Coordinates of C-alpha atoms in Angstrom, one line a residue:
X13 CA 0.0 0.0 0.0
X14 CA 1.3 3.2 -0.6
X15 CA 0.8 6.4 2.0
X16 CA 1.5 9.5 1.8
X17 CA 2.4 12.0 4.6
X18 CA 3.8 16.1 4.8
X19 CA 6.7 17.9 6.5
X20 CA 8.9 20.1 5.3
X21 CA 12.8 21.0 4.5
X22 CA 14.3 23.8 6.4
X23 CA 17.9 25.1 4.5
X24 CA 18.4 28.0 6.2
X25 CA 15.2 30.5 5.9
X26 CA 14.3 28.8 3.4
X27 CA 11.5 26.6 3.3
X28 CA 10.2 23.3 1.6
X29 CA 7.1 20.9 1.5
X30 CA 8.4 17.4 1.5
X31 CA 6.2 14.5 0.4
X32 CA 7.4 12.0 2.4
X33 CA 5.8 8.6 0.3
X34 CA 6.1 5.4 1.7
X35 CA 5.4 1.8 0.3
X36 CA 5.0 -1.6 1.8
X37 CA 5.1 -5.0 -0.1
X38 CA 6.4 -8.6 0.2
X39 CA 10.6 -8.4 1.4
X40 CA 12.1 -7.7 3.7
X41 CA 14.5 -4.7 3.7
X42 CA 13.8 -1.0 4.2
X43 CA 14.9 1.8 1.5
X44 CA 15.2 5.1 2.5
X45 CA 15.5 7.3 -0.3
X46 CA 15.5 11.6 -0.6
X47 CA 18.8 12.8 -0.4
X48 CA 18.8 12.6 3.3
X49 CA 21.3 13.5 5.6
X50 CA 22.5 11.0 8.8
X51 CA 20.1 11.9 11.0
X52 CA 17.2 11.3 8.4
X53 CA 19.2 7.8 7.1
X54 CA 19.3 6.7 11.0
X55 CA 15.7 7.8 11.5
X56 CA 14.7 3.8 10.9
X57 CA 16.7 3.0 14.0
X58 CA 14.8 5.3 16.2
X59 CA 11.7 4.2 14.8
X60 CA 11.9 0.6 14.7
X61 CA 12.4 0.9 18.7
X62 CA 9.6 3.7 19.1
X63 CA 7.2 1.4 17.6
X64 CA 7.7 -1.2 20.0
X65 CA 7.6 0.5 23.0
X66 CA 4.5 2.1 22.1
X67 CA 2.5 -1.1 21.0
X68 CA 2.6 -0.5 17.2
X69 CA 3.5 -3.0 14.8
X70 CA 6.2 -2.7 12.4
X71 CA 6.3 -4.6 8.7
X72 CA 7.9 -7.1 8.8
X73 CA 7.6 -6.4 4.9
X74 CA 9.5 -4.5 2.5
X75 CA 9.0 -0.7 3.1
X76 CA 10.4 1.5 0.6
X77 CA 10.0 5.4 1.7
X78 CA 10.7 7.8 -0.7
X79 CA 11.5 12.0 0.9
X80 CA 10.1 14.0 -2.1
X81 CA 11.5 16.7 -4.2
X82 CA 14.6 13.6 -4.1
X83 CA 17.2 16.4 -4.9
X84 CA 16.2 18.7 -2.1
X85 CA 18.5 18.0 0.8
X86 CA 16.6 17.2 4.0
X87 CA 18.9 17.9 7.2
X88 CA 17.7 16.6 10.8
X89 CA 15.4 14.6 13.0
X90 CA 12.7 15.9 12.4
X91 CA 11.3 14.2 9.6
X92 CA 11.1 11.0 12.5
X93 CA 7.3 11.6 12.8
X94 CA 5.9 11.8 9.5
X95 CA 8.1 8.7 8.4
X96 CA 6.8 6.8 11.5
X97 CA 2.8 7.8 10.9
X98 CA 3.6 7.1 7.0
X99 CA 5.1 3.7 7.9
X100 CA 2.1 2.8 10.2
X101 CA -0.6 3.7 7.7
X102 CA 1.3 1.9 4.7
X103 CA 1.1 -1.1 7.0
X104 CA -3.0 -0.8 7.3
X105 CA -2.4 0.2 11.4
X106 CA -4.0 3.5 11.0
X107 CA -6.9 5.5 8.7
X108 CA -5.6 7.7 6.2
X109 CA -8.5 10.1 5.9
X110 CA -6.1 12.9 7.6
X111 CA -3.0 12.4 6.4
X112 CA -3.7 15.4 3.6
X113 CA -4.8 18.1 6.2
X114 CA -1.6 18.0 8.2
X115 CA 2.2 18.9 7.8
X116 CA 4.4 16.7 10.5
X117 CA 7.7 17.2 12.4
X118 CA 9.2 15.9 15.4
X119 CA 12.0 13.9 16.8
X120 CA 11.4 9.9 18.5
X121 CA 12.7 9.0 21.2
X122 CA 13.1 5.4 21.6
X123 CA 10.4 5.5 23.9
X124 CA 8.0 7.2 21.3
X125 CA 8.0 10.4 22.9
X126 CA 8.5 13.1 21.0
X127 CA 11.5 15.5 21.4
X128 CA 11.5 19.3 20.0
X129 CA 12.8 20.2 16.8
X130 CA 14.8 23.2 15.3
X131 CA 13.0 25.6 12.9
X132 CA 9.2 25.2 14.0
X133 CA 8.7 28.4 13.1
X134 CA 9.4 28.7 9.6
X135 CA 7.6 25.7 9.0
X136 CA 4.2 26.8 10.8
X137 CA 4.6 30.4 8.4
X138 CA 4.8 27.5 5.2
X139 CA 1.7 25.4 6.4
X140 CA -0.4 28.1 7.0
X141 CA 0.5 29.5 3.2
X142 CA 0.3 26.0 1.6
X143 CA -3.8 26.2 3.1
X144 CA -3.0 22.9 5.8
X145 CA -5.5 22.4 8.1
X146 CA -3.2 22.3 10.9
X147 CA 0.4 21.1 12.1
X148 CA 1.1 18.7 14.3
X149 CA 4.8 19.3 16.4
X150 CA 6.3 18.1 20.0
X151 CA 5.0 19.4 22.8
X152 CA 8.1 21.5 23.5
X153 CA 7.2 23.6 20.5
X154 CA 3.9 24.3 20.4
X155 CA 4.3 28.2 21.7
X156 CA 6.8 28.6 19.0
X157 CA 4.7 27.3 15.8
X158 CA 1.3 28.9 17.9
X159 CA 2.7 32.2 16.5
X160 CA 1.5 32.0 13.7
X161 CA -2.1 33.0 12.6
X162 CA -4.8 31.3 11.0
X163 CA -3.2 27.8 11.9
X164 CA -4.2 25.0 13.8
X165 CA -1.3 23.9 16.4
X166 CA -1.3 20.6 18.5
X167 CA 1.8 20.3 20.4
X168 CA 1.6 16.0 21.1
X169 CA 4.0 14.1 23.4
X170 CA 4.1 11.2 22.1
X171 CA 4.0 8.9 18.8
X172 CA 0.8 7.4 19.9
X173 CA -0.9 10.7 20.9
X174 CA -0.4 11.5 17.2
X175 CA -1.5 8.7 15.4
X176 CA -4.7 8.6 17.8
X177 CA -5.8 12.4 16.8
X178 CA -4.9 11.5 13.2
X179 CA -7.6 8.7 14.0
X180 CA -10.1 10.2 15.6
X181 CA -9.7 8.7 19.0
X182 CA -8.4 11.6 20.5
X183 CA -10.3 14.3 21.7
X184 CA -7.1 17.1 21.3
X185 CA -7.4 21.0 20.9
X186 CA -5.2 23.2 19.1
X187 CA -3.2 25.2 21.2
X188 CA -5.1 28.6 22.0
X189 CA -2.2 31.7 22.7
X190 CA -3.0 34.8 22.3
X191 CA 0.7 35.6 21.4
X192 CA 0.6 38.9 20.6
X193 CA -0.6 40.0 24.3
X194 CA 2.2 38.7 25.4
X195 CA 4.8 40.1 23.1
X196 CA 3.2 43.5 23.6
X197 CA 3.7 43.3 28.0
X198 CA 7.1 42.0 27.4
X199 CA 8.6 44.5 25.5
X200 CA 9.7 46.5 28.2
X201 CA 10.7 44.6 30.7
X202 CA 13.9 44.7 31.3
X203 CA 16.3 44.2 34.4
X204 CA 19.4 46.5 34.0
X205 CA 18.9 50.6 34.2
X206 CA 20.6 53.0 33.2
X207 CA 19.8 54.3 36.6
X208 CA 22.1 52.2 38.3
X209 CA 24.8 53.7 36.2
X210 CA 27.1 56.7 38.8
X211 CA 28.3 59.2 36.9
X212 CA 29.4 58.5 32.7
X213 CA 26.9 61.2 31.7
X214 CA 28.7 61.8 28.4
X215 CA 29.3 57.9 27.6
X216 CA 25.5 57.7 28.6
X217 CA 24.6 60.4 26.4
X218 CA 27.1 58.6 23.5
X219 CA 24.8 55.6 23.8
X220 CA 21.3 57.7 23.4
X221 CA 23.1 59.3 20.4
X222 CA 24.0 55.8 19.1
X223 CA 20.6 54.2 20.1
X224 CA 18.3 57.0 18.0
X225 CA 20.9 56.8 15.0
X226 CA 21.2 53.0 14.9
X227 CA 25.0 53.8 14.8
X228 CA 28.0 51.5 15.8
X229 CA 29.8 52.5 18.9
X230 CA 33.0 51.7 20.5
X231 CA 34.0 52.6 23.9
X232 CA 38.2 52.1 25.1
X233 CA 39.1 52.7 29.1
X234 CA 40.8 51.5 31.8
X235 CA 39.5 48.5 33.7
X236 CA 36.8 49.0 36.2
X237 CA 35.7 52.0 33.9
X238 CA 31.9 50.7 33.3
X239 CA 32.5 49.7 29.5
X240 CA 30.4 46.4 29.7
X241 CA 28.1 47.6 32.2
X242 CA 26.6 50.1 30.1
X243 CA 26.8 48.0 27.2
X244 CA 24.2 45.6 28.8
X245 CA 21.5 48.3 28.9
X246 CA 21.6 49.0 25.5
X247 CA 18.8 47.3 24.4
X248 CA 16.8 48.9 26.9
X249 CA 16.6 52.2 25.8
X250 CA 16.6 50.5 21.8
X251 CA 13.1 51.0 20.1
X252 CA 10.9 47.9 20.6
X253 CA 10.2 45.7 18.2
X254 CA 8.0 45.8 15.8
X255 CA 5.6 42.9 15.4
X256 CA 7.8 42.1 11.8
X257 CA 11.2 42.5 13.3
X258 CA 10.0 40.1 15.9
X259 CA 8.7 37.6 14.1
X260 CA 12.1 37.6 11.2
X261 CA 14.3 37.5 15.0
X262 CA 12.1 34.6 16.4
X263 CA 12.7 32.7 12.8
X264 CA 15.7 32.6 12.8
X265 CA 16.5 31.8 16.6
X266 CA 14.4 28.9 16.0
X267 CA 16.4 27.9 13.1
X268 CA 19.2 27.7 15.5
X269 CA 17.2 25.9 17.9
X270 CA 18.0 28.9 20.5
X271 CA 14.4 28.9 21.7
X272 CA 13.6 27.8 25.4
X273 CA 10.3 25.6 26.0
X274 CA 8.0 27.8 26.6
X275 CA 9.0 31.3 24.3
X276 CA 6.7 32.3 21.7
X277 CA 8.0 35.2 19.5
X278 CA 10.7 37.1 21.0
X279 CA 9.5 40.6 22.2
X280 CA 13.2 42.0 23.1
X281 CA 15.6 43.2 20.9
X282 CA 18.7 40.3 20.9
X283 CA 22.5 41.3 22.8
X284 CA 24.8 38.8 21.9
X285 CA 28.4 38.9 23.4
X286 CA 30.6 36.2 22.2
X287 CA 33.5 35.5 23.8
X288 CA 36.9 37.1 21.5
X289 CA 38.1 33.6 21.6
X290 CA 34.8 32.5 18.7
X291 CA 36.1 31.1 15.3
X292 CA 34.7 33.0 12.0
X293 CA 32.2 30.1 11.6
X294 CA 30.6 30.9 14.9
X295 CA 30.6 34.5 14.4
X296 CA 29.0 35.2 10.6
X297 CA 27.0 31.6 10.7
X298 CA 28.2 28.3 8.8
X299 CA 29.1 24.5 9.5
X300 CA 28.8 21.6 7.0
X301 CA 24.8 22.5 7.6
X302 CA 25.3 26.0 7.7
X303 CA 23.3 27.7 10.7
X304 CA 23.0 31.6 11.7
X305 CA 26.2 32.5 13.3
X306 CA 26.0 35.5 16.2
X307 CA 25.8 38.3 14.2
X308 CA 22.7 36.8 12.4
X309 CA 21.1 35.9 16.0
X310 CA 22.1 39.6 16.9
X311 CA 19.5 40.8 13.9
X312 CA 17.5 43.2 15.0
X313 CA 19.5 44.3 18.2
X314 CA 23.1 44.6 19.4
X315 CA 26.2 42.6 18.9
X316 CA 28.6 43.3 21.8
X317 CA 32.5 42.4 21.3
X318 CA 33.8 43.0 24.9
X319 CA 37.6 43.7 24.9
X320 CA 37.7 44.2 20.6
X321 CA 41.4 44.0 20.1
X322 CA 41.8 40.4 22.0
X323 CA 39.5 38.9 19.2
X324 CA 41.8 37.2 16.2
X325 CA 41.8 39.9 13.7
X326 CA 40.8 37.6 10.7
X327 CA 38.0 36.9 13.0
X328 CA 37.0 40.9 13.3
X329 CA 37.6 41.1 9.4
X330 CA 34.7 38.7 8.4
X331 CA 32.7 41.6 10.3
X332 CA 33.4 44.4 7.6
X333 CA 31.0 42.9 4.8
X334 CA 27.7 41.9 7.0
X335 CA 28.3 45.6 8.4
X336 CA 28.2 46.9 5.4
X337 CA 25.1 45.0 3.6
X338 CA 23.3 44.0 6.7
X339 CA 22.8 40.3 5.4
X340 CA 25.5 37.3 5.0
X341 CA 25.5 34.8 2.4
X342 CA 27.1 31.2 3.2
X343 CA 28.0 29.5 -0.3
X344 CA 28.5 25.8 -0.4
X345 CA 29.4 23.7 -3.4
X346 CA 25.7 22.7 -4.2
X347 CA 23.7 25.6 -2.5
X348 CA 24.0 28.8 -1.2
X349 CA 22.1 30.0 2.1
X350 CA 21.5 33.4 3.3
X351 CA 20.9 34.9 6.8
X352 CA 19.9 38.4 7.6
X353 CA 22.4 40.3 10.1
X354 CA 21.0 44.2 10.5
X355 CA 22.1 45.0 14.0
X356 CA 24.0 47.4 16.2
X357 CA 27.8 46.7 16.3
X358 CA 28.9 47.8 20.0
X359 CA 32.5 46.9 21.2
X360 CA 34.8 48.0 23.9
X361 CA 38.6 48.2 24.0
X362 CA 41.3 48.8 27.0
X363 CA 43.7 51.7 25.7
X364 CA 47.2 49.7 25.5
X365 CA 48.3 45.9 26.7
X366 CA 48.4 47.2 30.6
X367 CA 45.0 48.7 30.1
X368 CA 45.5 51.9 32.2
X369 CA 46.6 54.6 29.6
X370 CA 44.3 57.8 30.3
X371 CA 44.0 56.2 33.8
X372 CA 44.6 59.0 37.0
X373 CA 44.8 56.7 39.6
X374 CA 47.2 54.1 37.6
X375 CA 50.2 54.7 35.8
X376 CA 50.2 53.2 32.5
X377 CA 53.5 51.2 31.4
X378 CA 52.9 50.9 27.7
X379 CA 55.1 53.1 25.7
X380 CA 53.4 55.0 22.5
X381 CA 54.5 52.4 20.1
X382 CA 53.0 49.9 22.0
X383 CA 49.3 51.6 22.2
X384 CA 49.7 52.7 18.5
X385 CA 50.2 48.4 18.1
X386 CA 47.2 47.1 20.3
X387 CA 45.1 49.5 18.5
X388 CA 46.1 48.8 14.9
X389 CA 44.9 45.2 16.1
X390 CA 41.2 46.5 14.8
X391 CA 41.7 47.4 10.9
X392 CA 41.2 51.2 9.6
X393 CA 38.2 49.3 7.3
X394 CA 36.6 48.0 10.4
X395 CA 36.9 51.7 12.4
X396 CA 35.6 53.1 9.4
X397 CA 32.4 51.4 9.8
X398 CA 32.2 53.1 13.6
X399 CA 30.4 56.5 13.4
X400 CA 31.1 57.1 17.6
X401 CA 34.1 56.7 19.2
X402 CA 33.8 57.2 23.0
X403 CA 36.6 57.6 25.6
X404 CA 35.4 56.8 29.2
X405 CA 37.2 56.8 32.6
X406 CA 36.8 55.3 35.9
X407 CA 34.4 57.3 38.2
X408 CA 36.0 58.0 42.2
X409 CA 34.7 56.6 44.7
X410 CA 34.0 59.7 45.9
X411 CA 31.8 60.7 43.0
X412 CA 29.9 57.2 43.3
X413 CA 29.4 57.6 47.2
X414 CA 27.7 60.8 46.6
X415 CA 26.0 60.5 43.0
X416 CA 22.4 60.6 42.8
X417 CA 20.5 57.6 40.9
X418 CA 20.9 58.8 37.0
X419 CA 18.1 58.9 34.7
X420 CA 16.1 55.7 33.9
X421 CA 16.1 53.7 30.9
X422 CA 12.6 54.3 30.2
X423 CA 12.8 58.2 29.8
X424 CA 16.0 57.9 27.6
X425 CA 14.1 55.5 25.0
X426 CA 11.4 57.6 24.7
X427 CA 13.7 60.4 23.2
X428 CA 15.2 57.9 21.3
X429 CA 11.6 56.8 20.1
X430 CA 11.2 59.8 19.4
X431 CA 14.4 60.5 17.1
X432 CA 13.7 57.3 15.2
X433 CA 10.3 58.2 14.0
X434 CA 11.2 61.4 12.7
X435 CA 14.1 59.0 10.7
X436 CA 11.2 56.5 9.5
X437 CA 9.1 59.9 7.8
X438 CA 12.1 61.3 6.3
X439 CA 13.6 57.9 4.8
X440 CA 9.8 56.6 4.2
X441 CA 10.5 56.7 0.0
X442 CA 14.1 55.0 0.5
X443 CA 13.6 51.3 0.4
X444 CA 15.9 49.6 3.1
X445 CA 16.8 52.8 4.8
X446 CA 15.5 53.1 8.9
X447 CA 17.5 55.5 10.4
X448 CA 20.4 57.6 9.8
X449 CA 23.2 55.6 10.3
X450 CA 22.4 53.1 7.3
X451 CA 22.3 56.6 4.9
X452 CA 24.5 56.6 2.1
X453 CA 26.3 59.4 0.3
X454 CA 23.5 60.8 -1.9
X455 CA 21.6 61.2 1.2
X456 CA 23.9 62.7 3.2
X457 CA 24.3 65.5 0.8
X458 CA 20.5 65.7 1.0
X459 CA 19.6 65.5 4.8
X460 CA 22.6 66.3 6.2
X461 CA 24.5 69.2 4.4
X462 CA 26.0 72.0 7.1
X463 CA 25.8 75.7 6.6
X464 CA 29.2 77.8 5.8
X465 CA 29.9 77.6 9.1
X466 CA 29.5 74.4 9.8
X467 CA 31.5 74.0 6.7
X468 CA 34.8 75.7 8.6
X469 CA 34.6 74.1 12.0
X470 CA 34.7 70.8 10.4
X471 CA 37.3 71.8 8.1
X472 CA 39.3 73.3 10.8
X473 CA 38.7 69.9 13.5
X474 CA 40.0 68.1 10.8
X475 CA 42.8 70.3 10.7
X476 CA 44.0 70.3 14.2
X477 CA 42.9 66.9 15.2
X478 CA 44.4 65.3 12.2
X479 CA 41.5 63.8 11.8
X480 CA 41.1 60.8 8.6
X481 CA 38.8 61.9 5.6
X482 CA 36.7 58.7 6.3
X483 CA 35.3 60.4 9.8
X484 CA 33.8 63.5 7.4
X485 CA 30.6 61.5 6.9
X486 CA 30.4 59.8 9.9
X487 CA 30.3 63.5 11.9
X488 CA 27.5 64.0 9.3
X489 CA 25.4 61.2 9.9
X490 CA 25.9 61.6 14.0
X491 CA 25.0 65.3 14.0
X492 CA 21.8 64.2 11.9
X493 CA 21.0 62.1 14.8
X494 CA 22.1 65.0 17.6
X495 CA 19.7 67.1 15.5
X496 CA 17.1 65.0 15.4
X497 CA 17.4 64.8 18.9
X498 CA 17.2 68.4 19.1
X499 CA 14.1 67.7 17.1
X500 CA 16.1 70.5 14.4
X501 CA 15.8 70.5 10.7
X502 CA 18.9 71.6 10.4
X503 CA 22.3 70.8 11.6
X504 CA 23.9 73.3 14.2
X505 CA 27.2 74.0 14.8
X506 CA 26.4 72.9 18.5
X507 CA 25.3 69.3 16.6
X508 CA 29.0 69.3 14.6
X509 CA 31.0 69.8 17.9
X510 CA 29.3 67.3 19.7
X511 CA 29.1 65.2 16.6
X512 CA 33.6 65.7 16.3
X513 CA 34.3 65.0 20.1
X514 CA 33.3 61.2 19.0
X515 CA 35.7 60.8 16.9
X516 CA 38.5 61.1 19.7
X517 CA 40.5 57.9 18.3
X518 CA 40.8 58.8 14.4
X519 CA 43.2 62.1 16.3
X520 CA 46.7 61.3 15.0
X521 CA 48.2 62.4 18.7
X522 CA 46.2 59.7 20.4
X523 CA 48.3 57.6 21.6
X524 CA 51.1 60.5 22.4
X525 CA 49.7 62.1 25.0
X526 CA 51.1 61.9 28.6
X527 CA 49.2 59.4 30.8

């Protein structure tokens, strides 16, 4: 008899029905056939053994099961349940009525329980466009496929659980979520404050600047200085999500099986902060089945590379392209996948090796040869893709005995709420173009062209702070942000200044001056 059951091939974002058909006759053996990878190939295993500790009978016949389109690779486990309920109804142990109306996935465990998959998401989006009835997943994730509208979800533990519902001896519900209420009261919760930062008003005020432009930031001090601390409330005072944003993030999480249990759509923007011992394949995405890499799992929010010039600097190189196009293509002999990576690059740096240049209550060691060489570890290409560059120093003890709380996260993101929407209205008719810091040169000519006098302080900073011709735009595009801020038309010259004292590390003295 043959039988035909429904699931799906995930390659990246990209998403594919597979017809999984399946034949028993007179034999013995068992074909498996599809362009499968392991996992799929030792899917029979794991099967064979589910079967007979959940009290279903397997052929002892000749099954031949066939994963349809045959050249479409099909990567994973979690073409273990629709193989299994294909197997069973092939064999006459089941109706077939159902089979149609449903697209499978899950895991066995030899026990026939089911275990969660990667890339339930994805999958749900393509049943609910190919017009299924419903999809059927492990328990574990039913709040993730639930997302999706318009879609019956049944989240089943078990093998027999399934093939029950599918013959109408089970009396299961679709998972009811309303998903959206949630993703809507958990947008702004968030456990670090600015508040709790003493002091740093003008690295605060660096990171608003950076937050309403969507610009790159990197911060160098001493030790102790609050580098990392701040870092970690950057996504509070981010714009939330929007309901898109959050449903591309939650795609691709799940396509990394990053998801916990119980998370529907993700309703904070991401902060990733690898470790600057990661390889390149764990930083832009990859592997012999390529998966999203850090900087794709930081789309839509910040990635964070704490202590920048200790990362391998082929490592930091791979970073220069996604920057730049906000999207990283992984090419393999047969197929190419692509993941999107739009997201805020945030990094901090110690000054020199000891870490104490610029330090008043250390003496630094380093001589200026040495600082010029642990700076020069991050590429000029890289730094040109930094529009703020932010020295900080250690607050006293003094000054954090006696500070008062600073502001809270909460009033700083709605300026920065603010600063983005007038972006979004003025970069409406520019297709890919949010906020100021993705504006190219046209634009910049358009939106954020100084007067005659902002003309000759810029000419002159670049003079005396031998500053490099690549930080002429970037001024422009962070005064656009300042003015904005301002809620101005125009750029200022009081924009330009503030807008020039963040370029402190393209100054050719830098390193030179006494400690």
């Amino acid at each position: 008899m043959l039988v035909k059951t429904y699931s799906a091939a995930v390659n990246g974002l990209d998403v594919n029905v597979v017809t999984i058909e399946t034949s028993v006759e007179m034999g013995q053996n068992l074909i498996l056939t599809g362009l499968g990878d392991e996992a799929v190939r030792e899917s029979q295993s794991r099967i064979r053994t589910a079967f007979g500790y959940s009290n279903l009978k397997f052929p002892n016949k000749a099954v031949t099961i066939n994963l349809s389109p045959a050249n479409l690779r099909k990567v994973g486990s979690g073409f273990d349940l629709p193989i299994a309920v294909s197997i069973l109804a092939a064999n006459e142990g089941m109706p077939t009525d159902h089979l149609g109306e449903y697209l499978l996935m899950g895991e066995l465990g030899l026990d026939g329980r089911l275990k969660p998959v990667k890339g339930a998401l994805p999958v749900a989006i393509l049943a609910r466009k190919q017009k299924y009835k419903g999809f059927i997943v492990p328990k574990a994730n039913q709040y993730e496929a639930a997302v999706v509208n318009n879609l019956d979800v049944y989240g089943m533990e078990t093998l027999l659980d399934v093939v029950q519902f599918l013959s109408d001896q089970s009396d299961a519900k679709p998972l009811v979520f309303d998903t959206r209420k949630v993703f809507y009261e958990q947008q702004y919760k968030f456990d670090l404050d600015f508040a709790d930062v003493k002091g740093q008003e003008n690295v605060k005020r660096a990171m608003e600047v950076a937050a309403a432009g969507g610009h790159n930031l990197i911060m160098v001090g001493p030790p102790g200085s609050g580098k990392s601390m701040m870092a970690k409330r950057l996504p509070g005072i981010l714009p939330p999500l929007s309901l898109a944003e959050s449903l591309e993030t939650t795609q691709i999480h799940s396509v990394a099986g990053k998801l916990a249990a119980d998370t529907s759509l993700i309703s904070q923007r991401p902060f990733r902060a690898p470790h600057h011992t990661i390889s390149q394949v764990a930083l832009v995405g990859g592997g012999a089945t390529p998966q999203p890499g850090e900087i794709s799992l930081a789309h839509n929010g910040v990635l964070f590379a704490d202590e920048l010039p200790e990362f391998n600097k082929a490592t930091l190189e791979v970073l220069r392209q996604p920057l730049e196009d906000r999207k990283i293509t992984i090419a393999r002999a047969k197929y190419t996948v692509d993941f999107p990576c739009s997201f805020m690059f945030v990094a901090s740096a110690n000054p020199c090796p000891c870490g104490y240049y610029g330090d008043p209550s250390h003496n630094c060691i380093c001589t200026p040869s040495q600082r010029h060489r642990y700076m020069a570890k991050i590429s000029g290409p890289l730094m040109d893709r930094v529009d703020i560059q932010c020295e900080i120093l250690p607050v006293p003890f003094k000054d954090i005995s006696q500070a008062q709380p600073g502001e809270k996260s909460e009033v700083i993101r709605e300026r920065v709420i603010k600063a983005r929407k007038i972006q979004e209205e003025r970069y409406k008719g520019f297709k890919g173009i949010h906020c100021n810091a993705q504006m190219t040169e046209s634009m910049i000519r358009e939106f954020a062209q100084p007067d005659a006098t902002g003309v000759e302080m810029l000419r002159m900073a670049m003079e005396r702070m031998s500053l490099s011709a690549r930080a002429y735009n970037r001024i422009l595009k962070v005064a656009r942000t300042i003015a904005d801020l301002d809620g101005s038309q125009s750029l200022q010259v009081h924009h330009l200044a503030e807008a020039i004292s963040y370029r402190n590390l393209d100054r050719g003295d830098w390193a030179e001056r006494g400690n």
